[in-house]
Coordinates of C-alpha atoms in Angstrom, one line a residue:
Chain A
M203 CA -4.1 -23.6 -7.8
N204 CA -6.1 -23.5 -11.1
I205 CA -9.4 -21.7 -10.4
F206 CA -10.9 -23.4 -13.5
G207 CA -9.9 -26.8 -12.6
K208 CA -13.0 -27.9 -10.8
L209 CA -15.4 -27.7 -13.7
L210 CA -15.3 -29.9 -16.6
P211 CA -14.6 -29.0 -20.2
T212 CA -17.4 -28.7 -22.8
T213 CA -17.8 -28.4 -26.5
I214 CA -20.3 -26.3 -28.2
D215 CA -22.1 -29.2 -30.1
F216 CA -22.5 -31.5 -27.2
I217 CA -25.0 -34.0 -25.9
T218 CA -27.1 -32.7 -23.2
H219 CA -28.3 -35.8 -21.7
R220 CA -25.1 -36.9 -20.0
S221 CA -25.7 -38.7 -16.8
F222 CA -22.2 -40.0 -16.2
S223 CA -19.3 -38.4 -14.4
M224 CA -16.0 -37.4 -16.2
T225 CA -12.6 -36.6 -15.2
I226 CA -10.7 -33.6 -16.4
P227 CA -8.9 -34.5 -19.5
L228 CA -5.4 -35.2 -18.8
Y229 CA -3.8 -34.9 -22.3
D230 CA -1.3 -37.6 -21.3
L231 CA 0.2 -39.5 -24.3
Q232 CA -0.3 -43.2 -24.0
K233 CA -1.4 -46.0 -26.0
V234 CA -3.9 -45.1 -28.8
S235 CA -3.3 -41.4 -28.3
R236 CA -3.1 -39.5 -31.6
V237 CA -0.1 -37.5 -32.6
H238 CA 1.1 -35.1 -35.1
V239 CA 4.4 -35.8 -37.0
V240 CA 6.4 -32.8 -37.5
D241 CA 9.0 -34.2 -39.8
N242 CA 9.9 -33.4 -43.5
S243 CA 10.3 -37.2 -44.2
K244 CA 8.0 -38.8 -46.7
L245 CA 6.5 -41.1 -44.2
A246 CA 5.6 -38.1 -42.1
L247 CA 3.9 -36.1 -44.9
D248 CA 2.0 -39.3 -45.9
G249 CA 1.1 -40.3 -42.5
N250 CA -0.5 -37.1 -41.5
V251 CA -2.9 -37.3 -44.6
Y252 CA -3.6 -41.0 -44.3
K253 CA -7.2 -42.0 -43.2
R254 CA -6.1 -42.7 -39.6
M255 CA -3.9 -40.2 -37.6
P256 CA -0.7 -41.5 -36.5
R257 CA -1.2 -43.3 -33.0
I258 CA 1.2 -44.4 -30.1
I259 CA 1.3 -48.0 -29.8
H260 CA 3.7 -48.3 -27.0
C261 CA 5.8 -45.9 -24.8
Y262 CA 9.3 -46.9 -23.9
K263 CA 9.8 -45.7 -20.3
K264 CA 12.1 -46.9 -17.7
N265 CA 11.7 -46.7 -14.0
N266 CA 8.0 -46.0 -14.1
N267 CA 5.9 -47.0 -11.1
L268 CA 2.8 -47.3 -13.2
T269 CA 1.6 -50.6 -14.8
R270 CA 2.4 -51.6 -18.3
T271 CA -1.0 -50.6 -19.5
R272 CA -0.8 -47.0 -18.1
L273 CA 2.6 -45.9 -19.3
I274 CA 2.6 -42.3 -20.0
A275 CA 5.1 -40.5 -22.4
G276 CA 6.2 -36.9 -21.9
L277 CA 8.6 -34.5 -23.6
G278 CA 11.7 -36.3 -25.0
D279 CA 10.5 -39.8 -24.4
K280 CA 10.7 -42.6 -27.0
V281 CA 7.6 -44.0 -28.5
L282 CA 6.4 -46.5 -30.9
L283 CA 4.0 -45.2 -33.5
A284 CA 1.6 -46.7 -36.0
I285 CA 1.7 -44.6 -39.2
K286 CA 0.1 -45.6 -42.5
G287 CA 0.0 -49.3 -41.5
Q288 CA 3.6 -49.3 -40.5
M289 CA 5.3 -49.4 -37.0
K290 CA 8.0 -46.7 -36.5
K291 CA 9.8 -45.2 -33.5
A292 CA 9.5 -41.6 -32.7
I293 CA 10.4 -39.1 -30.0
I294 CA 7.9 -36.7 -28.4
V295 CA 8.8 -33.1 -29.3
G296 CA 5.7 -31.2 -28.0
C297 CA 3.3 -32.3 -25.3
R298 CA -0.1 -30.8 -24.5
Q299 CA 0.2 -32.2 -21.0
R300 CA 0.3 -29.5 -18.4
I301 CA 3.6 -30.4 -16.5
R302 CA 3.4 -27.2 -14.5
K303 CA 7.1 -27.1 -13.9
P304 CA 9.0 -23.8 -14.5
N305 CA 11.1 -23.5 -17.8
V306 CA 9.5 -26.5 -19.2
P307 CA 7.4 -25.4 -22.2
Q308 CA 3.8 -26.7 -23.0
F309 CA 2.6 -26.8 -26.3
D310 CA -0.9 -26.7 -28.0
K311 CA -0.4 -29.8 -30.0
N312 CA 1.2 -33.2 -29.6
N313 CA 4.2 -33.3 -31.8
V314 CA 6.5 -36.1 -32.5
V315 CA 9.7 -36.7 -34.7
L316 CA 10.2 -40.1 -36.5
I317 CA 13.3 -41.9 -35.6
D318 CA 15.4 -44.9 -36.6
D319 CA 16.2 -47.8 -34.3
D320 CA 19.6 -46.2 -33.7
G321 CA 18.0 -42.8 -32.8
N322 CA 18.8 -41.0 -35.9
P323 CA 15.9 -38.9 -37.3
I324 CA 14.6 -40.0 -40.6
G325 CA 13.9 -36.4 -41.9
T326 CA 16.1 -33.6 -42.5
R327 CA 14.3 -30.8 -41.1
I328 CA 11.8 -30.3 -38.2
L329 CA 9.0 -27.8 -39.0
A330 CA 8.0 -27.0 -35.5
P331 CA 9.6 -25.4 -32.4
I332 CA 11.5 -27.6 -29.9
P333 CA 11.9 -27.2 -26.4
A334 CA 15.3 -26.0 -25.5
F335 CA 16.4 -28.8 -23.1
F336 CA 16.8 -31.0 -26.1
R337 CA 20.3 -29.5 -26.3
T338 CA 21.2 -30.7 -22.9
R339 CA 20.3 -34.4 -23.3
G340 CA 22.8 -36.5 -25.3
D341 CA 20.1 -39.0 -26.7
L342 CA 18.2 -36.0 -28.1
A343 CA 21.2 -34.1 -29.6
K344 CA 20.6 -35.5 -33.1
I345 CA 17.1 -34.0 -33.0
A346 CA 18.3 -30.9 -31.8
A347 CA 20.9 -30.7 -34.6
I348 CA 18.1 -30.7 -37.4
A349 CA 15.8 -28.3 -35.4
T350 CA 15.4 -24.6 -36.5
T351 CA 13.8 -22.9 -33.5
F352 CA 14.1 -23.5 -30.1
V353 CA 11.5 -22.5 -27.4
Chain B
T388 CA -51.0 -49.7 0.6
V389 CA -50.9 -46.9 3.2
K390 CA -53.0 -43.9 3.5
L391 CA -51.6 -40.6 4.1
N392 CA -53.5 -39.1 7.0
F393 CA -52.3 -36.8 9.6
W394 CA -52.7 -37.9 13.2
H395 CA -53.9 -35.2 15.6
P396 CA -53.2 -37.0 18.9
L397 CA -55.5 -34.8 21.1
E398 CA -58.6 -35.1 18.8
E399 CA -58.0 -38.8 18.6
L400 CA -57.7 -39.0 22.5
L401 CA -61.2 -37.5 22.6
R402 CA -62.6 -40.1 20.4
C403 CA -61.0 -42.9 22.4
S404 CA -63.4 -45.6 23.6
H405 CA -62.3 -45.2 27.0
V406 CA -62.4 -41.4 27.1
H407 CA -65.8 -39.6 26.8
E408 CA -66.1 -36.3 24.7
R409 CA -64.9 -33.6 26.8
S410 CA -62.9 -30.4 26.5
L411 CA -59.3 -30.2 26.7
S412 CA -59.3 -28.7 30.1
D413 CA -61.3 -31.5 31.4
L414 CA -58.8 -34.0 29.9
A415 CA -56.0 -32.7 31.8
T416 CA -57.7 -33.1 35.1
D417 CA -59.1 -36.6 34.3
L418 CA -55.9 -38.3 33.2
T419 CA -56.0 -41.3 35.5
G420 CA -55.2 -44.9 35.0
E421 CA -59.0 -45.8 34.7
N422 CA -59.7 -43.5 31.7
I423 CA -56.8 -44.2 29.5
S424 CA -54.8 -47.3 29.2
S425 CA -51.3 -45.9 29.0
V426 CA -50.4 -42.4 28.2
D427 CA -47.2 -40.4 28.1
L428 CA -48.0 -36.7 27.9
P429 CA -46.2 -35.1 25.1
L430 CA -43.7 -32.4 26.3
I431 CA -44.9 -29.1 25.0
D432 CA -41.4 -28.0 24.4
D433 CA -40.3 -31.0 22.2
K434 CA -42.9 -30.8 19.5
F435 CA -41.3 -33.7 17.7
N436 CA -41.0 -36.1 20.6
Y437 CA -44.6 -37.7 20.5
I438 CA -44.3 -40.7 22.8
M439 CA -47.8 -41.4 23.0
K440 CA -48.5 -45.0 23.5
I441 CA -52.4 -44.9 23.3
Q442 CA -53.9 -48.2 22.4
Y443 CA -57.2 -48.0 20.6
N444 CA -59.0 -50.0 18.0
S445 CA -59.6 -47.6 15.1
L446 CA -56.4 -46.1 14.1
H447 CA -52.7 -46.8 14.6
S448 CA -49.7 -44.5 14.4
C449 CA -46.5 -45.4 12.4
P450 CA -44.4 -47.1 15.0
R451 CA -41.3 -45.3 13.8
C452 CA -42.3 -41.7 13.4
R453 CA -45.5 -41.8 15.3
L454 CA -46.8 -38.7 13.3
Q455 CA -48.4 -40.5 10.3
V456 CA -51.3 -42.8 10.4
S457 CA -51.2 -46.5 9.6
E458 CA -54.2 -48.8 9.2
K459 CA -52.8 -51.9 10.9
E460 CA -50.7 -52.2 14.0
N461 CA -46.8 -51.8 13.5
E462 CA -47.3 -50.8 10.0
L463 CA -45.0 -47.9 8.8
C464 CA -46.3 -44.9 7.1
V465 CA -45.2 -44.1 3.5
R466 CA -42.0 -42.1 4.4
C467 CA -40.8 -44.6 6.9
F468 CA -41.7 -47.6 4.6
T469 CA -39.5 -46.1 1.8
Y470 CA -36.8 -45.5 4.1
S471 CA -36.8 -48.9 5.4
Q472 CA -36.9 -50.3 1.9
K473 CA -33.6 -48.6 1.3
C474 CA -32.0 -50.4 4.3
I475 CA -29.8 -53.4 3.8
F476 CA -31.9 -55.8 5.7
K477 CA -33.3 -59.0 4.0
N478 CA -36.6 -59.6 5.6
K479 CA -39.3 -56.8 5.5
I480 CA -40.8 -57.9 8.7
E481 CA -37.6 -58.3 10.5
Q482 CA -36.9 -54.8 9.1
Q483 CA -40.0 -53.2 10.3
Q484 CA -39.7 -54.8 13.8
K485 CA -36.2 -53.8 14.1
M486 CA -37.2 -50.4 13.1
A487 CA -39.9 -50.0 15.6
L488 CA -37.6 -51.3 18.4
S489 CA -34.3 -49.6 17.4
F490 CA -35.5 -46.3 16.7
S491 CA -37.0 -45.5 20.0
T492 CA -34.2 -46.9 21.9
A493 CA -31.7 -45.0 19.8
N494 CA -33.6 -41.8 20.5
K495 CA -33.3 -42.5 24.2
F496 CA -29.8 -43.3 24.0
L497 CA -28.9 -40.0 22.1
L498 CA -30.9 -38.0 24.5
N499 CA -29.2 -39.4 27.5
N500 CA -25.7 -39.7 26.4
Q501 CA -24.9 -36.6 24.4
Q502 CA -21.6 -35.9 26.2
I503 CA -20.3 -39.3 25.6
L504 CA -21.2 -39.3 22.0
R505 CA -19.5 -35.9 21.5
S506 CA -16.3 -37.3 23.0
V507 CA -16.6 -40.4 20.7
L508 CA -16.9 -38.0 17.7
I509 CA -13.9 -36.0 18.7
S510 CA -11.7 -39.1 19.2
S511 CA -12.8 -40.5 15.8
I512 CA -11.8 -37.2 14.1
R513 CA -8.4 -37.4 16.0
Y514 CA -7.9 -40.9 15.0
K515 CA -8.3 -39.8 11.3
Q516 CA -5.9 -37.0 11.8
R517 CA -3.3 -39.3 13.6
G518 CA 0.1 -38.2 12.7
H519 CA -0.9 -34.6 12.3
I520 CA 0.7 -32.2 14.8
P521 CA -1.4 -29.3 15.6
D522 CA -0.1 -25.9 14.9
N523 CA 0.1 -24.8 18.5
L524 CA 2.5 -27.3 19.4
V525 CA 4.8 -26.7 16.5
E526 CA 4.5 -22.9 16.6
H527 CA 4.7 -22.8 20.3
H528 CA 8.4 -21.6 20.6
R529 CA 7.8 -19.2 17.8
Q530 CA 5.0 -17.2 19.3
S531 CA 7.3 -14.9 21.2
P532 CA 6.2 -11.7 22.7
L533 CA 8.8 -9.8 20.5
G534 CA 7.1 -10.8 17.3
K535 CA 3.5 -9.9 18.6
L536 CA 4.9 -6.6 19.7
K537 CA 6.0 -5.6 16.3
A538 CA 2.9 -6.7 14.6
G539 CA 0.4 -5.2 16.8
A540 CA -3.2 -5.7 16.8
A541 CA -3.3 -8.1 14.0
V542 CA -1.5 -10.8 15.9
G543 CA -3.6 -10.1 19.1
A544 CA -1.0 -9.3 21.7
F545 CA -0.1 -6.2 24.0
P546 CA 0.2 -2.9 22.2
P547 CA 3.5 -1.3 21.5
K548 CA 5.1 0.7 24.1
N549 CA 6.3 3.8 22.3
D550 CA 3.7 4.9 19.7
T551 CA 5.4 8.2 19.0
D552 CA 8.7 6.5 17.8
K553 CA 6.9 4.5 15.1
E554 CA 6.1 6.7 12.1
L555 CA 3.0 5.5 10.6
R556 CA 3.4 5.0 6.9
S557 CA 0.3 4.8 4.9
T558 CA 0.4 1.9 2.5
P559 CA -0.9 2.7 -1.0
H560 CA -4.0 1.0 -1.8
D561 CA -2.7 -0.6 -4.9
F562 CA 0.3 -2.2 -3.2
K563 CA -1.3 -5.6 -3.3
Y564 CA -1.5 -5.3 -7.3
V565 CA 2.0 -3.9 -7.6
F566 CA 3.8 -6.5 -5.3
P567 CA 1.5 -9.6 -5.3
D568 CA 4.5 -11.8 -4.7
F569 CA 5.2 -10.3 -1.3
L570 CA 1.7 -10.9 0.0
P571 CA 1.4 -14.1 2.0
N572 CA -1.3 -17.0 1.6
P573 CA -4.6 -15.8 2.8
L574 CA -5.3 -19.2 4.3
P575 CA -3.8 -18.9 8.0
Y576 CA -3.2 -22.6 8.3
L577 CA -0.9 -22.5 5.3
R578 CA 1.3 -19.7 6.6
D579 CA 4.6 -19.8 8.3
R580 CA 5.7 -16.4 9.5
I581 CA 9.2 -17.0 10.0
L582 CA 9.6 -18.5 6.6
E583 CA 7.8 -15.5 5.2
R584 CA 10.4 -13.2 6.7
L585 CA 13.3 -15.2 5.6
E586 CA 11.8 -15.4 2.1
R587 CA 11.3 -11.7 2.1
R588 CA 14.9 -11.2 2.8
D589 CA 15.9 -13.3 0.1
M590 CA 13.5 -11.6 -2.4
F591 CA 15.1 -8.3 -1.6
R592 CA 18.5 -9.5 -2.1
R593 CA 17.6 -10.9 -5.5
R594 CA 16.0 -7.6 -6.4
Q595 CA 19.2 -6.0 -5.8
Q596 CA 20.8 -8.0 -8.5
I597 CA 18.0 -7.8 -11.1
D598 CA 15.4 -5.3 -11.9
I599 CA 12.1 -7.1 -11.4
P600 CA 9.6 -4.7 -12.8
E601 CA 6.0 -4.2 -12.2
F602 CA 3.6 -6.1 -14.5
Y603 CA 0.2 -7.5 -14.5
V604 CA -1.8 -10.3 -16.0
G605 CA -2.2 -9.4 -19.6
S606 CA 1.2 -7.6 -20.2
V607 CA 3.7 -8.6 -22.7
L608 CA 6.9 -9.7 -21.1
A609 CA 10.4 -10.9 -22.5
V610 CA 12.3 -13.1 -20.2
T611 CA 16.0 -14.2 -20.8
S612 CA 17.3 -17.0 -18.8
A613 CA 20.8 -18.6 -18.7
D614 CA 21.2 -21.5 -21.1
P615 CA 24.6 -22.9 -21.2
Y616 CA 24.0 -24.9 -24.4
A617 CA 22.7 -22.1 -26.5
P618 CA 25.1 -20.3 -28.8
N619 CA 24.5 -17.0 -26.9
R620 CA 24.3 -18.7 -23.7
R621 CA 20.9 -17.2 -23.3
H622 CA 17.4 -18.3 -23.9
R623 CA 14.7 -15.7 -24.6
F624 CA 11.0 -15.9 -24.6
V625 CA 8.4 -13.4 -25.3
G626 CA 4.8 -13.8 -24.2
I627 CA 1.7 -12.5 -22.7
C628 CA 1.2 -13.1 -19.0
L629 CA -1.7 -15.4 -18.4
Q630 CA -1.7 -15.7 -14.6
R631 CA 0.4 -15.1 -11.5
E632 CA 0.4 -17.8 -8.8
R633 CA 2.0 -18.7 -5.4
H634 CA 3.2 -16.5 -2.7
G635 CA 6.7 -15.4 -1.7
L636 CA 9.9 -16.8 -3.3
K637 CA 8.0 -19.3 -5.3
H638 CA 6.0 -16.6 -7.2
Q639 CA 5.3 -18.0 -10.8
F640 CA 3.8 -16.5 -13.9
T641 CA 3.0 -18.1 -17.3
L642 CA 3.8 -16.7 -20.6
R643 CA 2.0 -17.7 -23.7
N644 CA 3.0 -17.1 -27.3
I645 CA 2.5 -18.6 -30.7
V646 CA 5.7 -19.5 -32.3
D647 CA 5.7 -20.8 -35.9
G648 CA 1.9 -21.4 -35.7
L649 CA 2.3 -23.5 -32.5
G650 CA 1.0 -22.2 -29.1
V651 CA 3.7 -22.3 -26.4
E652 CA 3.3 -21.6 -22.7
I653 CA 6.1 -21.6 -20.3
I654 CA 6.0 -21.1 -16.5
Y655 CA 8.7 -19.0 -14.9
E656 CA 9.7 -18.4 -11.2
L657 CA 10.1 -14.7 -10.7
Y658 CA 12.9 -15.2 -8.3
N659 CA 14.8 -18.0 -10.2
P660 CA 18.5 -17.1 -10.1
T661 CA 19.0 -18.4 -13.7
I662 CA 16.7 -15.7 -15.0
T663 CA 19.0 -12.7 -16.2
K664 CA 16.4 -10.3 -17.4
I665 CA 12.8 -9.5 -17.3
E666 CA 11.5 -6.8 -19.6
V667 CA 8.0 -5.5 -19.8
L668 CA 7.5 -4.9 -23.5
K669 CA 3.9 -3.8 -23.1
L670 CA 2.5 -2.9 -19.7
E671 CA -1.2 -3.1 -19.4
R672 CA -4.0 -4.8 -17.4
R673 CA -6.9 -6.9 -18.5
L674 CA -10.4 -7.3 -17.1
D675 CA -9.6 -10.7 -15.6
D676 CA -7.3 -12.3 -13.2
N677 CA -6.7 -15.2 -15.4
L678 CA -6.4 -15.3 -19.0
A679 CA -6.4 -19.1 -19.7
Y680 CA -9.3 -18.5 -22.1
L681 CA -6.8 -17.2 -24.8
R682 CA -6.0 -20.8 -25.5
D683 CA -9.4 -21.2 -27.0
A684 CA -9.2 -17.7 -28.8
P685 CA -8.2 -17.2 -32.3
P686 CA -4.3 -17.0 -32.5
E687 CA -4.1 -13.3 -33.4
Y688 CA -4.7 -12.5 -29.6
C689 CA -1.6 -14.5 -28.5
T690 CA 1.0 -13.8 -31.1
F691 CA 3.8 -11.4 -30.3
P692 CA 6.9 -11.1 -32.3
F693 CA 10.2 -11.9 -30.6
D694 CA 11.7 -8.7 -31.8
M695 CA 8.8 -6.6 -30.5
E696 CA 9.9 -3.1 -29.3
P697 CA 8.8 -2.0 -25.9
V698 CA 5.8 0.2 -25.9
K699 CA 6.7 3.4 -23.8
L700 CA 4.1 5.0 -21.7
P701 CA 4.0 8.7 -20.9
P702 CA 5.6 9.5 -17.6
G703 CA 3.2 9.7 -14.6
A704 CA 0.5 7.8 -16.4
G705 CA -1.4 4.9 -14.7
V706 CA -1.4 1.4 -15.9
P707 CA -3.7 1.4 -19.0
L708 CA -6.7 -1.1 -18.8
N709 CA -7.4 -3.1 -22.1
T710 CA -11.0 -3.7 -22.2
I711 CA -10.9 -6.0 -25.3
Q712 CA -13.4 -8.7 -25.5
V713 CA -11.7 -11.8 -26.8
P714 CA -13.9 -14.0 -28.9
I715 CA -13.8 -17.7 -28.3
T716 CA -13.9 -19.5 -31.7
S717 CA -12.7 -23.0 -31.0
I718 CA -15.1 -25.8 -30.9
H719 CA -13.4 -27.6 -28.0
W720 CA -13.1 -25.6 -24.8
Q721 CA -10.7 -26.4 -22.1
Y722 CA -13.1 -25.3 -19.4
K723 CA -16.7 -24.2 -19.3
W724 CA -16.0 -20.4 -19.9
E725 CA -19.6 -19.6 -19.6
R726 CA -19.8 -20.6 -15.8
H727 CA -17.1 -18.3 -14.6
D728 CA -17.8 -14.6 -14.4
L729 CA -15.3 -13.6 -17.2
K730 CA -15.5 -10.1 -18.4
G731 CA -12.9 -10.0 -21.1
V732 CA -14.6 -12.7 -23.1
L733 CA -17.1 -12.7 -25.8
L734 CA -19.0 -16.0 -25.9
P735 CA -20.6 -17.4 -29.0
P736 CA -24.4 -18.2 -28.9
L737 CA -24.9 -21.1 -26.5
P738 CA -27.7 -23.6 -26.3
R739 CA -30.4 -23.1 -23.8
S740 CA -29.4 -26.0 -21.5
V741 CA -26.0 -24.6 -21.3
R742 CA -27.3 -21.1 -20.3
K743 CA -29.4 -22.8 -17.6
A744 CA -26.6 -24.7 -16.2
A745 CA -24.6 -21.5 -16.1
K746 CA -27.3 -19.7 -14.3
R747 CA -27.5 -22.6 -11.7
Y748 CA -23.8 -22.4 -11.0
A749 CA -23.8 -18.6 -11.0
E750 CA -23.0 -16.8 -7.7
P751 CA -24.2 -13.3 -8.2
W752 CA -24.1 -12.6 -4.6
R753 CA -20.2 -12.8 -4.6
Q754 CA -19.8 -9.1 -5.2
W755 CA -21.5 -8.4 -1.8
D756 CA -19.9 -11.2 0.1
I757 CA -17.8 -9.2 2.6
M758 CA -16.8 -12.3 4.7
R759 CA -15.3 -13.9 1.5
Q760 CA -13.4 -10.7 0.8
Y761 CA -12.0 -10.8 4.3
R762 CA -11.0 -14.3 4.1
T763 CA -9.2 -13.9 0.7
E764 CA -7.3 -10.7 1.6
I765 CA -4.7 -10.0 4.1
H766 CA -5.0 -7.7 7.2
D767 CA -4.0 -4.2 6.9
D768 CA -1.6 -4.3 9.7
E769 CA 0.3 -7.1 8.1
K770 CA 0.3 -5.4 4.8
A771 CA 1.8 -2.2 6.5
E772 CA 4.6 -4.3 7.9
I773 CA 5.3 -5.7 4.5
Y774 CA 5.2 -2.3 2.9
E775 CA 7.6 -0.9 5.5
D776 CA 10.1 -3.6 4.5
I777 CA 9.6 -2.7 0.8
E778 CA 10.1 0.9 1.5
K779 CA 13.4 0.1 3.3
H780 CA 14.4 -2.2 0.5
K781 CA 13.9 0.7 -1.9
E782 CA 16.1 2.9 0.0
D783 CA 18.8 0.2 0.1
L784 CA 18.5 -0.3 -3.5
A785 CA 19.3 3.2 -4.2
Q786 CA 22.2 3.2 -2.0
Y787 CA 23.5 -0.2 -3.4
R788 CA 23.3 1.1 -7.0
I789 CA 25.2 4.2 -6.1
D790 CA 27.9 2.3 -4.4
S791 CA 28.2 -0.2 -7.2
K792 CA 28.5 2.5 -9.7
E793 CA 31.2 4.5 -7.9
N794 CA 33.1 1.4 -7.0
V795 CA 36.4 0.9 -8.8
K796 CA 36.5 -2.1 -11.2
I797 CA 36.9 -5.3 -9.2
T798 CA 40.1 -7.0 -10.2
R799 CA 39.8 -10.7 -10.8
A800 CA 42.4 -13.3 -10.5
R801 CA 41.0 -15.4 -13.5
P802 CA 39.2 -14.0 -16.5
K803 CA 35.4 -14.8 -16.5
S804 CA 34.1 -17.7 -18.6
G805 CA 31.9 -16.8 -21.7
A806 CA 28.6 -17.9 -19.9
R807 CA 29.1 -16.1 -16.8
K808 CA 30.3 -13.0 -18.7
A809 CA 27.2 -12.7 -20.6
I810 CA 24.9 -13.1 -17.6
F811 CA 27.0 -10.5 -15.7
N812 CA 26.7 -7.9 -18.5
D813 CA 23.0 -8.5 -18.8
S814 CA 22.6 -7.7 -15.1
Q815 CA 24.8 -4.6 -15.4
Q816 CA 22.9 -3.3 -18.2
S817 CA 19.6 -3.7 -16.6
N818 CA 20.8 -2.1 -13.4
T819 CA 22.2 0.9 -15.2
S820 CA 19.2 1.4 -17.5
T821 CA 16.9 1.6 -14.6
T822 CA 19.0 4.3 -12.6
Q823 CA 19.0 6.5 -15.8

């Protein structure tokens, strides 16, 4: 059990007159969540510098008991992004969500790799470490082929 | 509007139109039907049961609490009025009337029917907990006298027959820090003693195959686990141990490291059979039990190169304590670090409201809370029992290693596959290194 989990997070420069209750931040990746693209493709490099951060528009997830509005995506899930005014599919490569399962890594940033409709990555290199279980899954093998470091 | 006046019943009795001015002692003798219209004498023991129903012209008591004064008849005092306002009744008059009637009747009902109400409460609790089988029923067949005999005073049964046969081994005081995975859950309703024993046996078996070293929160570990899809068939991760959780076979620890500028955390189960090697690259302790604040610290405090060489301590030295004070520099904190009694942390200057709130939530009495300490720790008798098993396991381990070394090569019908060979070699290396 997490001993810090009872109390809520804070920032140094916060508003002191809050009178409403908050939940613990869940770090789930769902619609409108901002994301960091980790490719070396042109779209990725431009999109990270654009006025708006790349955001998730839709999560492709099957066999989900949650409603369509609350679809949550995790490591290895396909996702629709809005980058630089365009729509592009991507795969989540690093997730801040605390899964708390053994042997599954948790990252400090939400990383994402851009992808074609066929599932081929657009870029030629991935600039961040990738979880090792990407090698096991067939649909993620193309990303694992480009990756440099595995965690 | 209602005035706040305290009503002294005896004084008012004296001023009654029916009663002449007399002393209290005279009053007691002259309490007849002629003098006073209707009086229920207050019980001296129950100070709060003033059931005086005196009728007189000048002052009236609040019909609900009968302590405060009200100007008109059947008007509530301020406190009762505000209480009545909060109720869900629509009409205020109805409300007051109902309160005047219901409170007295409710009070009587409570006084007369305490036992019935108690049974009603218990049945309601049982209904809420329906489907839950109490521990007594489940554990009935497990509470055998044999188990109680071995444990002794902790389990609360008859004492052992032969005291001289049992050699009392004194458990070292730091045993709970060295082997936290063997200690059971301090909450007694979450414990299963048979499962604990079975798990302990499995843990010893696993420790025969692999050398699980002693490590603490704050020490740097390197964990190699079997990965069939990797070129080396192995997956190695180096990191600082942030926390150790769970009891028994499920004991877990999290490692944190910053890889290529990205912070990564992985949870490992200590007794997972796919783990081939656990090395302690740097054995040390920190001032806290949980180093989750390292996520909000600058990255220098979490980076450890994967090809880090193990730091060797001089033989016989204790585990060094690193009294480093980690500064928290990030703007967004995951938790409110100022509210927890963290000693290894250097907090930035905080606004006044935050400091005030931290004081409000602070529990400075915790260091003297003996009952809390008792509740979170395990009884010494149980610890002794566990330590006996560990000592026995150590003896067995030494014997097992001697046997495995002297054994002739085991001939196999088929050659080992690449993956299994690497894992076997790993475990052999670790075993041989420790014996040397």
